[in-house]
Short mmCIF file of C-alpha atoms and ligand atoms in Angstrom, two decimals:
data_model
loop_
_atom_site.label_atom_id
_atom_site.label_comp_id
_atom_site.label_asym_id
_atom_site.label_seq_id
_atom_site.Cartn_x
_atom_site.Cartn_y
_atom_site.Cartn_z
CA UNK V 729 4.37 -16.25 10.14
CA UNK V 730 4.93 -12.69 11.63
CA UNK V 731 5.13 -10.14 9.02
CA UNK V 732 7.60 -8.16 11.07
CA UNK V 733 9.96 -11.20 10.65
CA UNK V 734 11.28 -10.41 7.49
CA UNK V 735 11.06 -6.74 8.38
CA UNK V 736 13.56 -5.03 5.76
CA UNK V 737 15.50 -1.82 6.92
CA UNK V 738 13.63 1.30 5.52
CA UNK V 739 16.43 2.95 5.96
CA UNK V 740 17.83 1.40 2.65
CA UNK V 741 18.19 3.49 0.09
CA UNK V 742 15.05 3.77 -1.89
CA UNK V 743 15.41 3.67 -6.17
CA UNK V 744 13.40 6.66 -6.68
CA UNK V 745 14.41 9.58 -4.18
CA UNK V 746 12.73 13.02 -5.08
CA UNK V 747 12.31 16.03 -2.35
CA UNK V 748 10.22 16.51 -0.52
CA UNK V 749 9.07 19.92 -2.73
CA UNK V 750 9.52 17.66 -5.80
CA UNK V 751 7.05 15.11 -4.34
CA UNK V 752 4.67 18.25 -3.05
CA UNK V 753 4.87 19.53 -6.69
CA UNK V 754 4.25 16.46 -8.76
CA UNK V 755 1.52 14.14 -5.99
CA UNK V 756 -2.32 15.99 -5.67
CA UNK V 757 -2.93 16.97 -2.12
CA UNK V 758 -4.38 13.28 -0.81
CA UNK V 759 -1.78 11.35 -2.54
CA UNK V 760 1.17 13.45 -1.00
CA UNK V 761 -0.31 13.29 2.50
CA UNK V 762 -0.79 9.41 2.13
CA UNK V 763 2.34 8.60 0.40
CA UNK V 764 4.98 10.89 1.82
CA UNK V 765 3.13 11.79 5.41
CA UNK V 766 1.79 8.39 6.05
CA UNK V 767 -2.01 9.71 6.58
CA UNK V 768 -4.85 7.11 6.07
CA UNK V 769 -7.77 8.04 3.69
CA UNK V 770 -11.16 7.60 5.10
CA UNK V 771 -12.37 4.49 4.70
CA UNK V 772 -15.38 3.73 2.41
CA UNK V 773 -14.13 6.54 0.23
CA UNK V 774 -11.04 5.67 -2.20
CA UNK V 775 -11.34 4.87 -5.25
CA UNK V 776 -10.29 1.29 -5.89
CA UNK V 777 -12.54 -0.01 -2.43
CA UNK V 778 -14.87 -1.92 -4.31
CA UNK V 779 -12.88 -2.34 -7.48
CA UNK V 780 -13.14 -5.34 -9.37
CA UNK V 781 -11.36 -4.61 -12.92
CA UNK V 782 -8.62 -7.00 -13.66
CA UNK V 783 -5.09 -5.27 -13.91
CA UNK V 784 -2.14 -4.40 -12.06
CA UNK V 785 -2.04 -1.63 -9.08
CA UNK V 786 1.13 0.64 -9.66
CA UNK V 787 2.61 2.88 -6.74
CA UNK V 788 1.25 6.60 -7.59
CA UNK V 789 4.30 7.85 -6.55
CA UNK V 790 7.03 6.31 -8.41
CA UNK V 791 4.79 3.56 -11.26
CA UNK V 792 6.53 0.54 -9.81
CA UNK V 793 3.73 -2.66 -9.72
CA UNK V 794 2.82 -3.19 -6.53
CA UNK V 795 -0.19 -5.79 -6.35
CA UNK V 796 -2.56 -7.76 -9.16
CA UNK V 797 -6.19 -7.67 -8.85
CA UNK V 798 -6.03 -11.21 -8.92
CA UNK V 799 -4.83 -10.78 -5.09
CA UNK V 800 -7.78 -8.67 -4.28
CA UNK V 801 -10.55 -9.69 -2.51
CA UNK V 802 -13.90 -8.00 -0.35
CA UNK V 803 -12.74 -7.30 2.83
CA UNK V 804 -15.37 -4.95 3.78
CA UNK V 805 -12.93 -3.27 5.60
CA UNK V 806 -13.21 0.04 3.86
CA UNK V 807 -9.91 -0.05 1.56
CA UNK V 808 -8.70 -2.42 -1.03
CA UNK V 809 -7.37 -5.13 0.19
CA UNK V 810 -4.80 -7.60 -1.17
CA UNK V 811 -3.59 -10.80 0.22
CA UNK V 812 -0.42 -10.72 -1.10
CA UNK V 813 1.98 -8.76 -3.15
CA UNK V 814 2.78 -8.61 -7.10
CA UNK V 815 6.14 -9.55 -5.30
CA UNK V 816 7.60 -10.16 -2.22
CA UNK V 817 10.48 -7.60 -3.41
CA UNK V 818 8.13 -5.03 -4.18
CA UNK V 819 6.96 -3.81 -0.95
CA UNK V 820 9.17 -3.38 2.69
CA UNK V 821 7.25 -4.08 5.89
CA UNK V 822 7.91 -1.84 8.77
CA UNK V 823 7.05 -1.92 12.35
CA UNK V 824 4.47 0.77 13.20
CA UNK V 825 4.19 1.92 16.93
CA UNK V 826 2.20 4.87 16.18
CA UNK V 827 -1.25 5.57 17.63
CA UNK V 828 -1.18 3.47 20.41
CA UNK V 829 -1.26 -0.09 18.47
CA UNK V 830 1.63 -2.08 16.97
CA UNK V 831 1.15 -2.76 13.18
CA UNK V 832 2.92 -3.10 10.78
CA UNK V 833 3.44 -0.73 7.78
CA UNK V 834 3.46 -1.21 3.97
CA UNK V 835 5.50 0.83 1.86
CA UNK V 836 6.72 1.03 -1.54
CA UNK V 837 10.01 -0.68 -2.44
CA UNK V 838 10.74 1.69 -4.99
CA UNK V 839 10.44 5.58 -3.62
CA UNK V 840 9.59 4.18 0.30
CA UNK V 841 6.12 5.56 -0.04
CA UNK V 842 3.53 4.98 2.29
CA UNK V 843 1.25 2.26 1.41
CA UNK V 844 -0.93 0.73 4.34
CA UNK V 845 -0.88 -1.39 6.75
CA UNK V 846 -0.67 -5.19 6.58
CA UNK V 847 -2.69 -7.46 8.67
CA UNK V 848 -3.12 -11.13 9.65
CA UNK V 849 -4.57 -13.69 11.62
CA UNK V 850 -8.02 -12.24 10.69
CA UNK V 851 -10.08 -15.34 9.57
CA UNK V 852 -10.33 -14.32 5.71
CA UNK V 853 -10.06 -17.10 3.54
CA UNK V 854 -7.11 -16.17 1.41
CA UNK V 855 -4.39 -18.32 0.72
CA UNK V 856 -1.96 -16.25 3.09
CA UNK V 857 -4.92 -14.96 5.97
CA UNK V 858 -3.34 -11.43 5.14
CA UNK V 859 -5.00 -8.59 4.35
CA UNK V 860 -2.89 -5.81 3.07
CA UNK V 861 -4.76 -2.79 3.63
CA UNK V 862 -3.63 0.02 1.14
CA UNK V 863 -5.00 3.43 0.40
CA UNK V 864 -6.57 3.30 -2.71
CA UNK V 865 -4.92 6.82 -3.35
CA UNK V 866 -1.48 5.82 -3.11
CA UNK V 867 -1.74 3.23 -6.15
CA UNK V 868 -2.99 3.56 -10.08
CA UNK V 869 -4.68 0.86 -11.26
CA UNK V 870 -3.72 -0.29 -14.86
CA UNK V 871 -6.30 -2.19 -16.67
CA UNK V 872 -4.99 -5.61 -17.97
CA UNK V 873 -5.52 -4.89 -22.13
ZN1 ZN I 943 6.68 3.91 -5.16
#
């Protein structure tokens, strides 16, 4: 399946909209450039890379659940990686034409933040051969209790 397929219009209106000073203001530095500029931490450095604690990975920017660490797996590709969403509503997949390469983005349902990129075809063995690839600083993990 191509993830552009089921594209869905960013242009929607997101369910959290904030300014752009009111995102500057409330985001630290990295998080604001990742979420609301679209930057890409360097890899091997977030956070959550090699995180294996059980619980559920909330957007930073707006707390909506994004993906379950039971959809995480070692990718060894520098970020955390997911192979699929908490749910399919939860994130909107956007063609990406920047930098010279076609991808496609990942961004939040919620406040249309940033995410990652997702990726597939790659040979993983995952149930869905995806591999979303998502800054670690634009998501909060919550520990399951
Ligand atoms: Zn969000």
């Amino acid at each position: 399946m191509d993830p552009a397929a089921n594209t869905t219009p960013a242009e929607t209106t997101p369910r959290v909209t904030k300014s752009d000073d009111e995102w500057r203001a409330e985001l630290d530095p990295e998080a604001y450039a990742v979420l609301r500029k679209s930057a890409t931490e360097r890899p091997f450095t977030g956070e959550y890379t090699d995180t294996t604690a059980e619980g559920v990975y909330e957007c930073r920017g707006c707390g909506a659940e994004l993906f379950r660490s039971t959809t995480k797996f070692e990718s060894h590709c520098g970020w955390p990686s997911f192979y699929d969403p908490a749910d399919s509503d939860a994130v909107i997949l956007r063609k990406d034409a920047s930098l010279g390469m076609v991808r496609v983005e990942v961004l939040c349902a919620s406040c249309h933040g940033h995410l990652g990129h997702v990726f597939e075809g790659e040979g993983y063995a995952t149930p869905t051969d995806q591999r979303y690839c998502i800054n670690s600083v634009a998501l909060r993990l919550v520990p399951a209790e």
